[in-house]
Short mmCIF file of C-alpha atoms in Angstrom, two decimals:
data_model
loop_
_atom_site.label_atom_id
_atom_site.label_comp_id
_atom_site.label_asym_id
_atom_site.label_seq_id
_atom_site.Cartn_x
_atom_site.Cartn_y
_atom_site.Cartn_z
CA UNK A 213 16.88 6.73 -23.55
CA UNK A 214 13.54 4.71 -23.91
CA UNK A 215 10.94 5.49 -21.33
CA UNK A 216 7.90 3.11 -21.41
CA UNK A 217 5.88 3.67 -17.85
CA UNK A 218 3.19 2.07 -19.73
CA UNK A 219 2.04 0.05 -23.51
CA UNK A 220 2.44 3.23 -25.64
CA UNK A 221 -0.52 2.32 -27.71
CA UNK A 222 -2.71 2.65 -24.15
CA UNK A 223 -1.39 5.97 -23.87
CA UNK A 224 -2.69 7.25 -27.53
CA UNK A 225 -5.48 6.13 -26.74
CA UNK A 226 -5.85 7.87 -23.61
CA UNK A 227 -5.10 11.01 -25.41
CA UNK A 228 -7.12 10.16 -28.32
CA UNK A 229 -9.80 9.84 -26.05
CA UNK A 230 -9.36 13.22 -24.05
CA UNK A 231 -8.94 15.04 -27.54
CA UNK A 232 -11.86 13.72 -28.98
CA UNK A 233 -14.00 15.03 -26.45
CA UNK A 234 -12.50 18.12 -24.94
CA UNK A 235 -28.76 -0.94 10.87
CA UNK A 236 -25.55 -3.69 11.35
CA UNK A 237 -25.57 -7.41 10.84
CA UNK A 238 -23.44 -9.97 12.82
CA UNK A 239 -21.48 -12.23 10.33
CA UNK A 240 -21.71 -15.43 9.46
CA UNK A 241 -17.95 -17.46 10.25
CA UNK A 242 -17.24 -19.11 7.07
CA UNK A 243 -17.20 -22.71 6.22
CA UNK A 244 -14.01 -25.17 4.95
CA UNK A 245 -11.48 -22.65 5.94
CA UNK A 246 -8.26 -23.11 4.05
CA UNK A 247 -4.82 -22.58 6.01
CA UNK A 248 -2.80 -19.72 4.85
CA UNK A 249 0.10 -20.62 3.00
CA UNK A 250 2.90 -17.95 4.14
CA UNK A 251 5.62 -19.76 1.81
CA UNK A 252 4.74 -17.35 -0.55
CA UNK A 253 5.55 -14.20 1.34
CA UNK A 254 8.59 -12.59 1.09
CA UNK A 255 10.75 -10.08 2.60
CA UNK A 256 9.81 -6.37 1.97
CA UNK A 257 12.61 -4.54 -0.02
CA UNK A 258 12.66 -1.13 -0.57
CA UNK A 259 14.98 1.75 -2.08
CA UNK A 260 16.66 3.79 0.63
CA UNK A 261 15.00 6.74 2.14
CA UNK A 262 16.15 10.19 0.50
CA UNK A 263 17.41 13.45 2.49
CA UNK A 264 14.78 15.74 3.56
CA UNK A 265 16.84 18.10 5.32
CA UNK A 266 20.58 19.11 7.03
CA UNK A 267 22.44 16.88 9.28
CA UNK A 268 23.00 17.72 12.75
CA UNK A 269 25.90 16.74 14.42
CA UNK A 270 27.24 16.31 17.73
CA UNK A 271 30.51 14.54 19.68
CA UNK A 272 30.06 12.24 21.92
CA UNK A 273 32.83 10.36 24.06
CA UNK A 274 33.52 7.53 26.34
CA UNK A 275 31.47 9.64 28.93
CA UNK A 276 28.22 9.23 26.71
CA UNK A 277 25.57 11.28 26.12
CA UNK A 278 22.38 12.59 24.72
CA UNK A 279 22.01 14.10 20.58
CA UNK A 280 18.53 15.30 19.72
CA UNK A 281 17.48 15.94 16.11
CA UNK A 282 17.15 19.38 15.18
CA UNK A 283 13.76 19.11 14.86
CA UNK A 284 13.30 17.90 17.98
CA UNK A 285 11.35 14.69 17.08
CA UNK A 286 14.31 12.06 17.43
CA UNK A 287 16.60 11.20 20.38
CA UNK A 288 19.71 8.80 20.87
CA UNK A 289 20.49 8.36 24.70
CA UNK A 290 24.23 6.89 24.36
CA UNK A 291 25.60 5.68 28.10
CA UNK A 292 29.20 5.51 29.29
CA UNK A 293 30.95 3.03 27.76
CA UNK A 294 29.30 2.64 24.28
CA UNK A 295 31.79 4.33 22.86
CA UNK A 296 35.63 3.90 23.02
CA UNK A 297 36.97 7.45 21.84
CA UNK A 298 35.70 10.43 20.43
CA UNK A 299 32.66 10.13 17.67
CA UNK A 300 31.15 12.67 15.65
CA UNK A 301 27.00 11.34 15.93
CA UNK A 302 25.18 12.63 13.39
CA UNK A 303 21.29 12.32 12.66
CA UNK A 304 20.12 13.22 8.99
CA UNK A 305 15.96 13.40 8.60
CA UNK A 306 15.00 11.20 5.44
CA UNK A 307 11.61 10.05 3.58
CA UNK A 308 10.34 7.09 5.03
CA UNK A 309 10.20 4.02 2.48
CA UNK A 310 9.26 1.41 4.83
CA UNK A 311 6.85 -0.86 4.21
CA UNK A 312 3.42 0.71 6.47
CA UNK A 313 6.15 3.07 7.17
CA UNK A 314 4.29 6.27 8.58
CA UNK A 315 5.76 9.41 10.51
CA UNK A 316 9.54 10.28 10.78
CA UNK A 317 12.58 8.97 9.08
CA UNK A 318 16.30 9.13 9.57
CA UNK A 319 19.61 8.77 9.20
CA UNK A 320 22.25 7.76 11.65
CA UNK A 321 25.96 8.28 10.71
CA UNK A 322 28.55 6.66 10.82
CA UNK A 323 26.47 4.34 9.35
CA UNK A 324 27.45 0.71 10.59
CA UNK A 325 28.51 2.22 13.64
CA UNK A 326 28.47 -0.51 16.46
CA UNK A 327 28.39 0.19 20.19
CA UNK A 328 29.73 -1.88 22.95
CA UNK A 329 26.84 -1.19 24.97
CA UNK A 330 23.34 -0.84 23.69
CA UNK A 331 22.04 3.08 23.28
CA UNK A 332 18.21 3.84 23.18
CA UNK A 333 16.58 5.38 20.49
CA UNK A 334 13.33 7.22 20.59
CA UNK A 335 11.24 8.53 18.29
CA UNK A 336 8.07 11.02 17.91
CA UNK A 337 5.24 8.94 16.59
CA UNK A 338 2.14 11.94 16.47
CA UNK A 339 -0.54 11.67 13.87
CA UNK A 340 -0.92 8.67 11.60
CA UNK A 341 0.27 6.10 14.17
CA UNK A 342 -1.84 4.38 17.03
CA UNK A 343 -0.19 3.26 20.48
CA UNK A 344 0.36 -0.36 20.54
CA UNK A 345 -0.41 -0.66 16.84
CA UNK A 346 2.71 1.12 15.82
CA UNK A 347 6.48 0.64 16.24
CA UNK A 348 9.91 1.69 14.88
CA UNK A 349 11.42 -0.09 11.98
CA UNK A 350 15.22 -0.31 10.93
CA UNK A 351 16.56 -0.80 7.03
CA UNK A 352 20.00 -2.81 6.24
CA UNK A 353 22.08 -2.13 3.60
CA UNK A 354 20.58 -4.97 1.28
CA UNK A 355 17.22 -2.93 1.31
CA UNK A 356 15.35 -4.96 3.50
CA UNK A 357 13.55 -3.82 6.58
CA UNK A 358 13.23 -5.09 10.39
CA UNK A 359 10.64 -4.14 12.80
CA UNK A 360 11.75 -3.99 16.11
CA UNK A 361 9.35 -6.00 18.63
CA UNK A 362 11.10 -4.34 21.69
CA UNK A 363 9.41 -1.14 20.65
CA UNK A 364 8.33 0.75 23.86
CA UNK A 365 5.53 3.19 23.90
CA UNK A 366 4.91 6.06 25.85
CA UNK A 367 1.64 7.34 25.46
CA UNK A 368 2.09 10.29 27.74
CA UNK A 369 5.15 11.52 25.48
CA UNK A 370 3.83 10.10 22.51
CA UNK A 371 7.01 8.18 21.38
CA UNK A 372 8.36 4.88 20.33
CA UNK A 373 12.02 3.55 21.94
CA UNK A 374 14.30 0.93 21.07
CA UNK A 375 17.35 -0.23 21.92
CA UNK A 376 20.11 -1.04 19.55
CA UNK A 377 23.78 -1.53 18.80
CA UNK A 378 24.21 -0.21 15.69
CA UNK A 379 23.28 2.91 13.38
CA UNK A 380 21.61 3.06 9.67
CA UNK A 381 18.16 3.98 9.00
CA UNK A 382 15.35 4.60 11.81
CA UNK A 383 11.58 5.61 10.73
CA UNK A 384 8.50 4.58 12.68
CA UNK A 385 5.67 2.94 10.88
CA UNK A 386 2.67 0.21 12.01
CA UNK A 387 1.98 -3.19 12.24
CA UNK A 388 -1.02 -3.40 10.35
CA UNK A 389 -2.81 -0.99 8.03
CA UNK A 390 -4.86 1.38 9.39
CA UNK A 391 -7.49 1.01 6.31
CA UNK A 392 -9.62 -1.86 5.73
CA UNK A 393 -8.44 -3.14 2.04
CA UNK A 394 -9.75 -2.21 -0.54
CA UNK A 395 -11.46 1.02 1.24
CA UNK A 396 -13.79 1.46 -1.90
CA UNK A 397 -15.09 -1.63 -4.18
CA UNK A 398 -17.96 -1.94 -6.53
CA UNK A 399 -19.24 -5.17 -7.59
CA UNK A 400 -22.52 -6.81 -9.22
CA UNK A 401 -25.09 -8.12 -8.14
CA UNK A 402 -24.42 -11.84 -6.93
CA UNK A 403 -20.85 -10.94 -7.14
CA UNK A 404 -17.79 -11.05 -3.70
CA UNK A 405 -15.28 -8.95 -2.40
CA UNK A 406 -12.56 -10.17 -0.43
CA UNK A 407 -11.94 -7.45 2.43
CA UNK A 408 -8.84 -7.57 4.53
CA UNK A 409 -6.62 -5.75 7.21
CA UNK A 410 -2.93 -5.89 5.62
CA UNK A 411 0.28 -6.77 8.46
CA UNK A 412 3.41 -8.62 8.38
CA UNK A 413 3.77 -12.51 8.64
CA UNK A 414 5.43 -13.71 12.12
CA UNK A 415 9.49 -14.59 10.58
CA UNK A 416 12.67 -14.94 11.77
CA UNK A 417 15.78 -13.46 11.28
CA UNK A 418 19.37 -14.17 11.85
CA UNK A 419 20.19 -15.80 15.49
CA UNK A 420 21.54 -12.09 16.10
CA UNK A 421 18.35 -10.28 14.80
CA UNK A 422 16.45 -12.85 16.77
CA UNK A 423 18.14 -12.12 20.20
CA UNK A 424 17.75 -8.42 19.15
CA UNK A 425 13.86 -8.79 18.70
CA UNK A 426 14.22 -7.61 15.19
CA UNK A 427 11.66 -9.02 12.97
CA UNK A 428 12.00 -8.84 8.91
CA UNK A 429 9.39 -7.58 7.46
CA UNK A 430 7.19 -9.71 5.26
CA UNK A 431 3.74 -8.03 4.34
CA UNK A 432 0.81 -10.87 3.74
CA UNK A 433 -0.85 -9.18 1.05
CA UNK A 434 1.43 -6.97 -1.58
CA UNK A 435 -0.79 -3.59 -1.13
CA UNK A 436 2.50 -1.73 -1.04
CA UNK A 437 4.08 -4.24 -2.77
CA UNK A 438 7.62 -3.17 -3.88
CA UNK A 439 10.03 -6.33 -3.92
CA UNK A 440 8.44 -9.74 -5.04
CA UNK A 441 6.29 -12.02 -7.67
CA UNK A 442 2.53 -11.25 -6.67
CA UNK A 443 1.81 -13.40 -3.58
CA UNK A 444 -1.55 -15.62 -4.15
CA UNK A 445 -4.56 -13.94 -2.20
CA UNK A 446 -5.39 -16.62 0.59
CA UNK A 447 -8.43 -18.01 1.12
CA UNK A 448 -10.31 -17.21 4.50
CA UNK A 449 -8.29 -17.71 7.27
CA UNK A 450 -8.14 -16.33 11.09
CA UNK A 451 -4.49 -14.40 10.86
CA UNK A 452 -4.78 -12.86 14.13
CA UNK A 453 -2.33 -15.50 15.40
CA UNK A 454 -0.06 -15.36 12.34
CA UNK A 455 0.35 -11.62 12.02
CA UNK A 456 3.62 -9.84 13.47
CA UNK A 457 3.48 -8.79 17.02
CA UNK A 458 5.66 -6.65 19.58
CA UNK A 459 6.17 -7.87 22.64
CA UNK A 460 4.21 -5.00 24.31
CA UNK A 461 0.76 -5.85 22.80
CA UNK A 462 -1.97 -8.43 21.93
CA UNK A 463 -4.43 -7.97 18.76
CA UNK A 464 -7.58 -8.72 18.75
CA UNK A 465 -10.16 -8.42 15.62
CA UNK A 466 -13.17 -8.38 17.70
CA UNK A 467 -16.40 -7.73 15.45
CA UNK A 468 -16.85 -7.31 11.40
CA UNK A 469 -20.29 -5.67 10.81
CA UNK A 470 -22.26 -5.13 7.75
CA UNK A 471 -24.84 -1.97 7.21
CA UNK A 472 -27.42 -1.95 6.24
CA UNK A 473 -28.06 -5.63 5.90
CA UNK A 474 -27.89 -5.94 2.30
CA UNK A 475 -26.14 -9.26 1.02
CA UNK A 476 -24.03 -11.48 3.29
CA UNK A 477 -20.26 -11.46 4.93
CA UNK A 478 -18.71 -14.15 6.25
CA UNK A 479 -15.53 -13.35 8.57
CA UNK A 480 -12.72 -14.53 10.25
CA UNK A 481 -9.78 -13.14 11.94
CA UNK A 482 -8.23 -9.91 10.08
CA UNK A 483 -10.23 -11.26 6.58
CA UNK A 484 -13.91 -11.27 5.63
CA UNK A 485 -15.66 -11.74 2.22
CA UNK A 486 -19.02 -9.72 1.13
CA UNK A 487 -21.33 -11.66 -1.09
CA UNK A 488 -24.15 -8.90 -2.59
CA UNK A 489 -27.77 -9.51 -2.59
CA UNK A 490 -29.76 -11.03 -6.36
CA UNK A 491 -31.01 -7.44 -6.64
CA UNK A 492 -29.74 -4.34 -6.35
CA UNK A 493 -31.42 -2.96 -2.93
CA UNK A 494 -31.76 0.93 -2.13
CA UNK A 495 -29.70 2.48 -1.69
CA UNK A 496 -27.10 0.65 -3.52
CA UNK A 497 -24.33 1.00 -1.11
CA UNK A 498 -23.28 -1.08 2.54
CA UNK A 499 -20.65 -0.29 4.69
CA UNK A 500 -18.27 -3.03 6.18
CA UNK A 501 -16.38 -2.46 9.05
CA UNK A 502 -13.84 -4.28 11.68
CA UNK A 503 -13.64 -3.40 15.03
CA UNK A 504 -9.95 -3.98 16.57
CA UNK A 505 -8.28 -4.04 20.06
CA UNK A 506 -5.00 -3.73 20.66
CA UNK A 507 -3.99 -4.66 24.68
CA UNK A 508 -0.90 -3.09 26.20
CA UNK A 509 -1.00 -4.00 30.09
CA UNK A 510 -4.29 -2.92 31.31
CA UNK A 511 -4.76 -0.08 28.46
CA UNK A 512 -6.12 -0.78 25.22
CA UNK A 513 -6.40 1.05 21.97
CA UNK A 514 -9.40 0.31 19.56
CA UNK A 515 -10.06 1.09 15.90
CA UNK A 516 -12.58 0.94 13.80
CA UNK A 517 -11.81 -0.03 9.88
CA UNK A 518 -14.62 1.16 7.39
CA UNK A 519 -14.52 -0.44 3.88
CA UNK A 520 -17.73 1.14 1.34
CA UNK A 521 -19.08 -1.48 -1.60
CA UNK A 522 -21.49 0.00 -4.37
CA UNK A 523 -23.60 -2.92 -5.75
CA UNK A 524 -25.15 -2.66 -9.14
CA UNK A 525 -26.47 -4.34 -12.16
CA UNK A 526 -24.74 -2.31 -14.90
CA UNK A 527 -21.76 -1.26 -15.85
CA UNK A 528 -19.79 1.39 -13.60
CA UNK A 529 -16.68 3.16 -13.39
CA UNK A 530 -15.24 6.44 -11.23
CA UNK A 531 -12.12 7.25 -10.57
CA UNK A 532 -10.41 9.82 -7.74
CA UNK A 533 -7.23 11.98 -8.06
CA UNK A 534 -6.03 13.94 -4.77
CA UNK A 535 -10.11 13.60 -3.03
CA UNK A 536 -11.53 14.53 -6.48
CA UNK A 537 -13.79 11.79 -7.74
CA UNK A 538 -15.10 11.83 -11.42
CA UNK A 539 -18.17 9.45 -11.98
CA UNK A 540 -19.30 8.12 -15.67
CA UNK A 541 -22.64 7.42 -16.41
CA UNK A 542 -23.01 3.85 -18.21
CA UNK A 543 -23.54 5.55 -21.53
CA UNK A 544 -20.12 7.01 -21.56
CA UNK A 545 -18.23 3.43 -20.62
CA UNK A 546 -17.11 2.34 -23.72
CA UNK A 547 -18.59 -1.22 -25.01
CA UNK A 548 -17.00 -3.36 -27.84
CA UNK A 549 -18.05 -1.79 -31.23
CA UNK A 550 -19.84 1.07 -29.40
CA UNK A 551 -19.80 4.97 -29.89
CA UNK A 552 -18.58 7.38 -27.48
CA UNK A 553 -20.44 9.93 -26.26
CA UNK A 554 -20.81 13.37 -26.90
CA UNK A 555 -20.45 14.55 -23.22
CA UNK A 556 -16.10 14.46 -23.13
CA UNK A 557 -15.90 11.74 -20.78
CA UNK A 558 -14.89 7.95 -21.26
CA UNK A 559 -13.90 4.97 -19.71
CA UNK A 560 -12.76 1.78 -21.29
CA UNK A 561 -11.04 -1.56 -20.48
CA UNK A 562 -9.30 -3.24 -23.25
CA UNK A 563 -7.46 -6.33 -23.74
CA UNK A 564 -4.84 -6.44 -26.23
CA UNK A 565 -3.36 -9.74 -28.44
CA UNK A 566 -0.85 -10.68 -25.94
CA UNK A 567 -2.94 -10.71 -23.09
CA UNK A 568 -1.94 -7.31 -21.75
CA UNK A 569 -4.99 -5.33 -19.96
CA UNK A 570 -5.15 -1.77 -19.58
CA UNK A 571 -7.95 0.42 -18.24
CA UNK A 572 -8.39 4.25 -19.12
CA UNK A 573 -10.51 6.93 -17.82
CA UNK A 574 -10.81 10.27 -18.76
CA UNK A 575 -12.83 13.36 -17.28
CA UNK A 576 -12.97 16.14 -20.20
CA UNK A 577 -14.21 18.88 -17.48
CA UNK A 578 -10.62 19.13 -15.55
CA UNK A 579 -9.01 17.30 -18.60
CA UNK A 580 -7.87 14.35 -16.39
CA UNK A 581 -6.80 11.16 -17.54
CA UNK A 582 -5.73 7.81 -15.79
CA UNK A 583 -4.24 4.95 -17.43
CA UNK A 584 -3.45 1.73 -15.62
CA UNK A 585 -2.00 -1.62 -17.31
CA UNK A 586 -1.15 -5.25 -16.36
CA UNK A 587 0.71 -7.52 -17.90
CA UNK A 588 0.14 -10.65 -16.52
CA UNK A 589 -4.06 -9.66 -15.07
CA UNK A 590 -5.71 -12.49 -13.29
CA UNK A 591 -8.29 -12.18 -9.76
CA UNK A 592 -6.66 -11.21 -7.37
CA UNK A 593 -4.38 -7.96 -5.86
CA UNK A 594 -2.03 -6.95 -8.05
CA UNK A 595 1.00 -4.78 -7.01
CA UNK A 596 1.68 -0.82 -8.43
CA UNK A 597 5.54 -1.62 -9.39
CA UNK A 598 8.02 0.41 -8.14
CA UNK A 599 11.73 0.94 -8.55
CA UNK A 600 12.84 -2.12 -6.61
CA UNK A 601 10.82 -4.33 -9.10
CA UNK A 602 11.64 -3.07 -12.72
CA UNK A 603 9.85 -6.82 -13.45
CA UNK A 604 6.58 -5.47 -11.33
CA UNK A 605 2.78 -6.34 -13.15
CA UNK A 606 1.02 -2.98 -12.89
CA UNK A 607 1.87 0.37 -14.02
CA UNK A 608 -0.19 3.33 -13.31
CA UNK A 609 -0.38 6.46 -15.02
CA UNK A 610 -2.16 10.64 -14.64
CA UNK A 611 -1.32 13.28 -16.92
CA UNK A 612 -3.53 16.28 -17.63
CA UNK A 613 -2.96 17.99 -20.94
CA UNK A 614 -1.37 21.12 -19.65
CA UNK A 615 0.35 19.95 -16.42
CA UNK A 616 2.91 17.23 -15.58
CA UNK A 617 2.75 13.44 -16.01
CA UNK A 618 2.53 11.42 -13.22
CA UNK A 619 3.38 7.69 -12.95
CA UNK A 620 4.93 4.67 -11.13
CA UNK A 621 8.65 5.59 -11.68
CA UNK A 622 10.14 2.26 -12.77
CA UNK A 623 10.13 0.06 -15.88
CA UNK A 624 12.91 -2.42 -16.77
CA UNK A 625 13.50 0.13 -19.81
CA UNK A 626 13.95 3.06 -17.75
CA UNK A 627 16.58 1.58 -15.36
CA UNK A 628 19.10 1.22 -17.75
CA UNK A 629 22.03 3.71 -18.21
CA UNK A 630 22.12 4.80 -14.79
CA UNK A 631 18.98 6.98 -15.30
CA UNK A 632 17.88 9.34 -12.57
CA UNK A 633 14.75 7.61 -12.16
CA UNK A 634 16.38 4.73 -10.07
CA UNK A 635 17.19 7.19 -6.99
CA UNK A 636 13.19 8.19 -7.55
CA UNK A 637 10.32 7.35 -4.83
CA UNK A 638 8.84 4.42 -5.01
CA UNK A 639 5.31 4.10 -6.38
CA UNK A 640 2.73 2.63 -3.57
CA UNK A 641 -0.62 0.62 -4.30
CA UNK A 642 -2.52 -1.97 -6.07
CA UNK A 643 -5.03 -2.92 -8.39
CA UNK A 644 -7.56 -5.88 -7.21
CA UNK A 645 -9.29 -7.53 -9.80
CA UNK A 646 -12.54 -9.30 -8.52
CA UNK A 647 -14.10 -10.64 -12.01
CA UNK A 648 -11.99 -11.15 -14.78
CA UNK A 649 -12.26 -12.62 -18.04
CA UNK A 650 -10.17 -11.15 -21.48
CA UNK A 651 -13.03 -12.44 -24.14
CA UNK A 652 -14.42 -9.51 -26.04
CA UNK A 653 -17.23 -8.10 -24.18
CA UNK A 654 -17.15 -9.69 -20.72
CA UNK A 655 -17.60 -8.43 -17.39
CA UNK A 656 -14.55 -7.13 -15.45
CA UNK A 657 -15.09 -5.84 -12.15
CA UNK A 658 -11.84 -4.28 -9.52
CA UNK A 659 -10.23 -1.35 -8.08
CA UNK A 660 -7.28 0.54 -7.53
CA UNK A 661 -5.73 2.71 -5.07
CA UNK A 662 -2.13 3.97 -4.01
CA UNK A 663 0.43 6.88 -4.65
CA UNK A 664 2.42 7.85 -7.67
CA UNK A 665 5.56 10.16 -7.66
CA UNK A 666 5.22 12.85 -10.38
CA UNK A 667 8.83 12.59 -12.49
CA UNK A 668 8.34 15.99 -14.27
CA UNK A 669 11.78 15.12 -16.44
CA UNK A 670 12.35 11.83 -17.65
CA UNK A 671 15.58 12.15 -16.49
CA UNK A 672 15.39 12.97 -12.82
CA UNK A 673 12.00 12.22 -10.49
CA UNK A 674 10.87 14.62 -8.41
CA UNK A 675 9.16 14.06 -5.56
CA UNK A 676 5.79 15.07 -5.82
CA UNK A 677 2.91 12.55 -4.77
CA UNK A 678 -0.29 11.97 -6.51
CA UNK A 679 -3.00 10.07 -5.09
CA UNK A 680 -5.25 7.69 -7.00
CA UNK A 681 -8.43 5.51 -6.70
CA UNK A 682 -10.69 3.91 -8.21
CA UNK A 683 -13.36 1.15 -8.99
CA UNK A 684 -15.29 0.06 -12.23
CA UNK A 685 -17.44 -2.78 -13.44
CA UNK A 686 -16.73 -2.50 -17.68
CA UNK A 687 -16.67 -4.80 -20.45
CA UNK A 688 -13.99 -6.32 -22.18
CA UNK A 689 -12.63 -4.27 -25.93
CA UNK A 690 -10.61 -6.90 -27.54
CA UNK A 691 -7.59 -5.56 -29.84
CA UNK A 692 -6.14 -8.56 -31.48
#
């Protein structure tokens, strides 16, 4: 079996390299605003959510009746009627995979089981989710997900119901992120960053998922991208009106702010875009933040969405794994033709003959080392891949020289022969390139965030998360 998570020479480097050296301001609204083109936004697909622990089981008749999870989180209210004979209902907990997905997942068996009369679902939603921003979402058997605009919530009790006629997979996730994107950037002086709150495009289903409310889901910018091409990053436009809504609630992006007053943003809607001063002010750093209302009835639920930009006028590059965050100094950011320095640590971005870019970093002091690559790099957000897209642009790599190696678990390579890997988690994130040009020693400026599954074997993942960040402003090695 070939395994190729990344360009093997990218990774000899990497290891070359670790052995080598063991007040606010109101906005501006922007000018020749440019409608959003949602042709380009697809349907979210996912792999299906794995078992996370035993099935419960219960029978229910004709007479109906009530089976609770045996964790208590999950109930299905079944009424007289629904069913004609006898059924054994069973409810199996499972990972959620869905896109925003956050909170509980499970199983409902027989799968594909249809009721004559609807039965009511309802779900713990606790930490992670916000009332009225949240809502439970369904998966069919094609991979796909629907979010269910009936969603009820009960604030008292905490929990999200639907009704439904059918059984498969049940999780509860949110309509839009709950982090301003990207939540870290770093950009020169002069230089932009386009900031935006991620949700699903308004689309419509079948006639039967329509008159169901069940919405497919169809995320506007591919943060979590797991199923399509990468989707162009629109220009400034007010989405509140095009984002997905239930029927229970009305958004509202009331105020973006900027502190201290360094630079300029223009906003609109769920998107804004910072433009940084000539100069590099003290201290280096502004805040940018988006103040949203969600209105259910006369209650309303606000949140406030902090994004923090570093502005400077040399080169710059950190990287975090698990809330750890490793910082170079310029000297040790490698520059075409230029030495490395003494201290163990080293950064570099390098462009290879094809076109391919990959960016390494790699901290000496906890011998840490993260690799990401691109095949096809241009401005914009750029998708982790994951194991519904062997085709996917980025791949995304941590390894430390005496643990495990962690990494997006797909490649087009590693799919073949029924390997182990295809049953794996799926590999959440994106890299956002702000500046980027491949001639030998120009400026490249992005960032990169999202969660990698740690395989372990090559043969079978394992589920073991790894989080990753980062942001960097480094010149371009050419490799030809």
């Amino acid at each position: 079996m070939t395994t190729r998570p990344l360009h093997t020479g990218y990774l000899i480097l990497a290891l070359l390299l670790l052995g080598a050296v063991m007040s606010c301001k109101k906005t501006d609204t922007p000018d020749n605003e440019t409608p959003l083109d949602l042709s380009q936004v697809a349907i979210a697909i996912t792999p299906k959510g794995t078992a996370k622990g035993s099935v419960y089981t219960q029978q229910v008749g004709a007479a109906g009746g009530r089976v609770q999870s045996a964790d208590g989180l999950m109930t299905i209210d079944i009424p007289a009627g629904a069913l004609s004979a006898a059924t054994t209902i069973g409810i199996q907990p499972i990972t959620n995979e869905a896109p925003l997905g956050a909170g509980n997942g499970y199983r409902l068996t027989p799968e594909g089981t249809t009721f004559s009369k609807p039965v009511t679902i309802t779900m713990k939603y606790g930490a992670g989710l916000q009332p009225g921003l949240s809502w439970i979402a369904t998966q069919k058997s094609d991979g796909s997900w629907l979010g269910c605009r009936n969603t009820v919530t009960d604030e008292t009790a905490q929990t999200l119901s639907v009704q439904t006629i059918h059984f498969s997979d049940w999780v509860t996730g949110k309509l839009i992120d709950f982090r301003l994107a990207p939540e870290k950037a770093v950009v020169k002086t002069k230089g932009q960053v386009h900031l935006y709150v991620n949700g699903f495009a308004k689309s419509k289903g079948t006639a039967q998922e329509d008159q169901e409310g069940l919405a497919p889901l169809k995320p506007l910018y591919r943060k979590d991208a797991s199923d399509e091409e990468l989707a162009p990053l629109p220009q400034i436009t007010d989405l509140s009106t095009l984002l997905e809504q239930t029927n229970h609630y009305r958004l509202n992006f009331k105020q973006w702010r900027l502190s201290p007053a360094s630079g300029s943003l223009k906003a609109s809607g769920s998107k804004a875009v910072y433009t940084a001063p000539d100069k590099v002010p003290s201290p280096n750093t502004v805040s940018v933040s988006v103040d949203i209302e969600a209105t259910n009835a006369n209650r309303t639920t606000k949140l406030i969405l902090v994004s923090t930009i570093t502005i400077t006028d040399q080169y710059f590059a950190r990287f975090t794994v698990d809330g750890v965050t490793s910082v170079f100094t310029e000297g040790e950011i490698i520059k075409p033709n230029g030495p490395v320095q003494s201290t163990g640590n080293a950064a570099v971005l390098f462009v290879d003959a094809a076109g391919e870019l990959g960016i390494t970093f790699t901290h000496a002091g906890d011998q840490k080392t993260i690799t990401i690559n691109t095949e096809r790099p241009q401005v914009g957000t750029l998708p982790f891949a994951t194991t519904a897209t062997p085709q996917g642009h980025v791949y995304a790599v941590y390894l430390k020289t005496a643990g495990l190696v962690s990494y997006n678990c797909v490649d087009d390579e590693l799919l073949k022969d029924g390997n182990g890997c295809k049953q794996g988690r799926s590999s959440t994130g994106a890299l956002t390139l702000t500046e980027y040009k491949n001639e030998n020693g120009a400026m490249v400026s992005g960032s990169f965030s999202g969660t990698i599954w740690n395989m372990g074997d090559p043969v079978a993942c394992k589920n073991q998360s790894v989080d990753i960040s980062g942001e960097f402003i480094m010149p371009v090695n050419r490799y030809n």
